[in-house]
PDB file of C-alpha atoms in Angstrom:
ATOM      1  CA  UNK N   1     201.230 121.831  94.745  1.00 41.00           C
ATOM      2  CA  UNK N   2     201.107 124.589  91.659  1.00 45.00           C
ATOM      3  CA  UNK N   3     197.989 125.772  92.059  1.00 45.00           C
ATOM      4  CA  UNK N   4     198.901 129.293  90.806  1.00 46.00           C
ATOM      5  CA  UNK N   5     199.344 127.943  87.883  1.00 50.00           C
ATOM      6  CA  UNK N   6     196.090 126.690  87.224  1.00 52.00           C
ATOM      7  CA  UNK N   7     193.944 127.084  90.500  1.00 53.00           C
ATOM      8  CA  UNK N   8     192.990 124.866  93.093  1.00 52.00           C
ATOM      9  CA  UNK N   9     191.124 121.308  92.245  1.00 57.00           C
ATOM     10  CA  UNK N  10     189.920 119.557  95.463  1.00 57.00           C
ATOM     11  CA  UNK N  11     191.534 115.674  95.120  1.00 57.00           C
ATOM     12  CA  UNK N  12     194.297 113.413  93.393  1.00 63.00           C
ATOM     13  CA  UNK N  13     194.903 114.141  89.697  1.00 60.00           C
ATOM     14  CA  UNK N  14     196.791 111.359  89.913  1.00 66.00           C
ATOM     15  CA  UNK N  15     194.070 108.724  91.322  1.00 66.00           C
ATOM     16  CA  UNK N  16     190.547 110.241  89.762  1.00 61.00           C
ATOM     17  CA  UNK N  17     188.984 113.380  89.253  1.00 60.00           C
ATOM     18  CA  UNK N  18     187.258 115.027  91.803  1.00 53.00           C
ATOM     19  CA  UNK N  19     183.707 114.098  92.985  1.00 53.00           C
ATOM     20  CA  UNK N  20     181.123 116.177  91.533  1.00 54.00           C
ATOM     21  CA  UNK N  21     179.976 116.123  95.231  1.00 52.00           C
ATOM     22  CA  UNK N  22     183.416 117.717  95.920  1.00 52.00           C
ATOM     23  CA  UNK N  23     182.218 121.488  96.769  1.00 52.00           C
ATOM     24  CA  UNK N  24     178.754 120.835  97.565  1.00 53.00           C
ATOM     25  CA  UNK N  25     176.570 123.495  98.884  1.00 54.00           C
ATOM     26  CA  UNK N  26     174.526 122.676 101.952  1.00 55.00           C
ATOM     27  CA  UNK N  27     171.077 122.185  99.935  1.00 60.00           C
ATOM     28  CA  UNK N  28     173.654 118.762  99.090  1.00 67.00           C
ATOM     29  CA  UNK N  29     173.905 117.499 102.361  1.00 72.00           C
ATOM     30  CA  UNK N  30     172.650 113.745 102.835  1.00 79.00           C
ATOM     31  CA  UNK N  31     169.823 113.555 105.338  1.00 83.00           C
ATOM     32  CA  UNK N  32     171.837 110.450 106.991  1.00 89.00           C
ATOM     33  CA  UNK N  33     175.610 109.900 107.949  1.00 89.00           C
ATOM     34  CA  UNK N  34     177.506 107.632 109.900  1.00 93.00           C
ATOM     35  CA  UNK N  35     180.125 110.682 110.282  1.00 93.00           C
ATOM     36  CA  UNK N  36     179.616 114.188 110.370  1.00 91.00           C
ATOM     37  CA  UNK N  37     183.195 116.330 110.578  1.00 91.00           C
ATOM     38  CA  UNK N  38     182.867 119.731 111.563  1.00 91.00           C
ATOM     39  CA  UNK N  39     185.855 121.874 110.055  1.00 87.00           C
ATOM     40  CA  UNK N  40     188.216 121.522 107.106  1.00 82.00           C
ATOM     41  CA  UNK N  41     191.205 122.168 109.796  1.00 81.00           C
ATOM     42  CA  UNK N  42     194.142 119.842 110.231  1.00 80.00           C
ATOM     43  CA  UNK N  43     192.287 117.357 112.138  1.00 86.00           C
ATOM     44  CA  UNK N  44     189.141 117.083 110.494  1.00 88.00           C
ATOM     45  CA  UNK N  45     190.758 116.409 106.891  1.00 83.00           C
ATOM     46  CA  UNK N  46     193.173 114.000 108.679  1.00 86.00           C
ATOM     47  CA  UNK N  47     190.080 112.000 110.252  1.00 89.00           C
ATOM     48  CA  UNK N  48     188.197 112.489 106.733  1.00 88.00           C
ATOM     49  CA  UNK N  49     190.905 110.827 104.818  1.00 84.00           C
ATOM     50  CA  UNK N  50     191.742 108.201 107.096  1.00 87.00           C
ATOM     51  CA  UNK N  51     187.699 107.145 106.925  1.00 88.00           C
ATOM     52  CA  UNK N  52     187.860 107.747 103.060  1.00 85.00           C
ATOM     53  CA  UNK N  53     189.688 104.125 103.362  1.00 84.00           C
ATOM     54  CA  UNK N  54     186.753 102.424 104.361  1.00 87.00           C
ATOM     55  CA  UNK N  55     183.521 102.963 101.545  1.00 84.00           C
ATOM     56  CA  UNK N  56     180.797 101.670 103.891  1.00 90.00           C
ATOM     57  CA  UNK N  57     181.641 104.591 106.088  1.00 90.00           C
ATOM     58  CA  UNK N  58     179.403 107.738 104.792  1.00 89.00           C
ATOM     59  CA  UNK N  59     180.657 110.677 106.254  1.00 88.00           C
ATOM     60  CA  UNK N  60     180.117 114.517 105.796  1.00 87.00           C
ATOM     61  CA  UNK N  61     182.175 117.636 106.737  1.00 85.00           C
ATOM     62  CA  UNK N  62     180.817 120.837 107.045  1.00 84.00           C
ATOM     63  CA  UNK N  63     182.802 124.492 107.012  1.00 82.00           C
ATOM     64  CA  UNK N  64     181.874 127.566 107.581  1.00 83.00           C
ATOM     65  CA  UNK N  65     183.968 129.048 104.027  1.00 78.00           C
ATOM     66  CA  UNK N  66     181.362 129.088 101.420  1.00 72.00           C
ATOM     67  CA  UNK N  67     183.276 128.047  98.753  1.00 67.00           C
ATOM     68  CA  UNK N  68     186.860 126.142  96.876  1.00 63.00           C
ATOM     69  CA  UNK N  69     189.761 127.241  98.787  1.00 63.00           C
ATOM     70  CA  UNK N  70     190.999 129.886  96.795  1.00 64.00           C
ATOM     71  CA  UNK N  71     194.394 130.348  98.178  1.00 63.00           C
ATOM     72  CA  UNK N  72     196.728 128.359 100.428  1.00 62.00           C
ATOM     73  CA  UNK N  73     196.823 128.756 103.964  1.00 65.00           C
ATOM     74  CA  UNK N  74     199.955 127.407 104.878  1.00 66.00           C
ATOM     75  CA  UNK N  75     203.250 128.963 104.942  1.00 68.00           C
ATOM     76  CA  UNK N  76     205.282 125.285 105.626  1.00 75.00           C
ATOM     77  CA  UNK N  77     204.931 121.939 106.542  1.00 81.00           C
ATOM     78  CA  UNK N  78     205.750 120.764 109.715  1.00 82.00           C
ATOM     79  CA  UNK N  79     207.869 117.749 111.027  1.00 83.00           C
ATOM     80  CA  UNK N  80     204.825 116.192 112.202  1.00 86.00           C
ATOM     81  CA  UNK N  81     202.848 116.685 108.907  1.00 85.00           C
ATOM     82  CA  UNK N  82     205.650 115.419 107.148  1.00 88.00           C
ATOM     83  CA  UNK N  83     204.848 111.629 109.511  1.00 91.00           C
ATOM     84  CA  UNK N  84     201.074 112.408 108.362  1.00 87.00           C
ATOM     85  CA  UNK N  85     202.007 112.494 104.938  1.00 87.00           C
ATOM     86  CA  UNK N  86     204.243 109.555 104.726  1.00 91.00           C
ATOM     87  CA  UNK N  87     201.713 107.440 106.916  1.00 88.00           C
ATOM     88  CA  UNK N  88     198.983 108.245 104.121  1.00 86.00           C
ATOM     89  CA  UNK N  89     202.176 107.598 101.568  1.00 88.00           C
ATOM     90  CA  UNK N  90     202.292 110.613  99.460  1.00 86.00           C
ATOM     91  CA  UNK N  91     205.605 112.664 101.293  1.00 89.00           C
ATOM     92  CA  UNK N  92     207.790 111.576  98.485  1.00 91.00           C
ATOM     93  CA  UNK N  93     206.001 113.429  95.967  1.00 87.00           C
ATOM     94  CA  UNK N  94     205.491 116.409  98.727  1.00 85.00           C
ATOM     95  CA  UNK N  95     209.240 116.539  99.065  1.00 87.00           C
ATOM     96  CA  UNK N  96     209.949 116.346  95.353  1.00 85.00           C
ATOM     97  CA  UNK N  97     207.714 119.374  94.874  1.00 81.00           C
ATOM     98  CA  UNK N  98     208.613 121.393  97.991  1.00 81.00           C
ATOM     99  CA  UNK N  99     211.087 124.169  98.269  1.00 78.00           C
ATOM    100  CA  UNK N 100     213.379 123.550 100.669  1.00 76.00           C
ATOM    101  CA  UNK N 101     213.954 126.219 102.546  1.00 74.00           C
ATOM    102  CA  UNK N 102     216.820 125.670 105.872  1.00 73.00           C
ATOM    103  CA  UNK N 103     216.594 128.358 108.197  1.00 73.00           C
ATOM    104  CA  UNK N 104     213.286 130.617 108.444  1.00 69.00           C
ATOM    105  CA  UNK N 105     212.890 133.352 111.293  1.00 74.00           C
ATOM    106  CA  UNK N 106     209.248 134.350 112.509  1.00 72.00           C
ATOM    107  CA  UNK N 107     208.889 137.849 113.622  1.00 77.00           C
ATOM    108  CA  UNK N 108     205.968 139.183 115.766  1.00 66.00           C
TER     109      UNK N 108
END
């Protein structure tokens, strides 16, 4: 959640470090998958981390950025991430990082 701290790290300090796959450039790609995700959007890391559950799967995604996320995208979290979150059972520690902000106003 503080990645302006210290930058982004793809993965879960908290479970392992990050895959030295994690990043890959295409010349990485297996030559076989069972899955191949197109897109790092909502749905296609949803659908990636549901499948993560299940190591016989091999799956791939591809995205057009060419590198790390840099910066976040995101200026909340909706309701209905919030059900994706606790589903996947991580919202507590979203909610104890968050800033909780009541009222916000979009203009234009």
């Amino acid at each position: 959640m503080q990645f302006h701290l210290n930058g982004f790290t793809p993965g879960d300090p908290h479970v392992a470090a990050p895959s030295p796959l994690a990043g890959a450039h295409r010349d990485a790609v297996p030559e076989q998958v069972d899955v191949l995700i197109v897109g790092c959007g909502p749905a296609g890391l949803t659908l990636a981390a549901q499948l993560a559950a299940f190591p016989d799967i091999r799956m791939c995604i591809f995205e057009k950025k060419d590198g790390p996320l840099q910066l976040g995208q995101a200026d909340d979290i909706a309701c209905r991430t919030m059900e994706m979150f606790d589903a996947f059972g991580f919202s507590e520690r979203v909610l104890k990082e968050a800033c909780w902000i009541n009222e916000v106003c979009y203009l234009g």
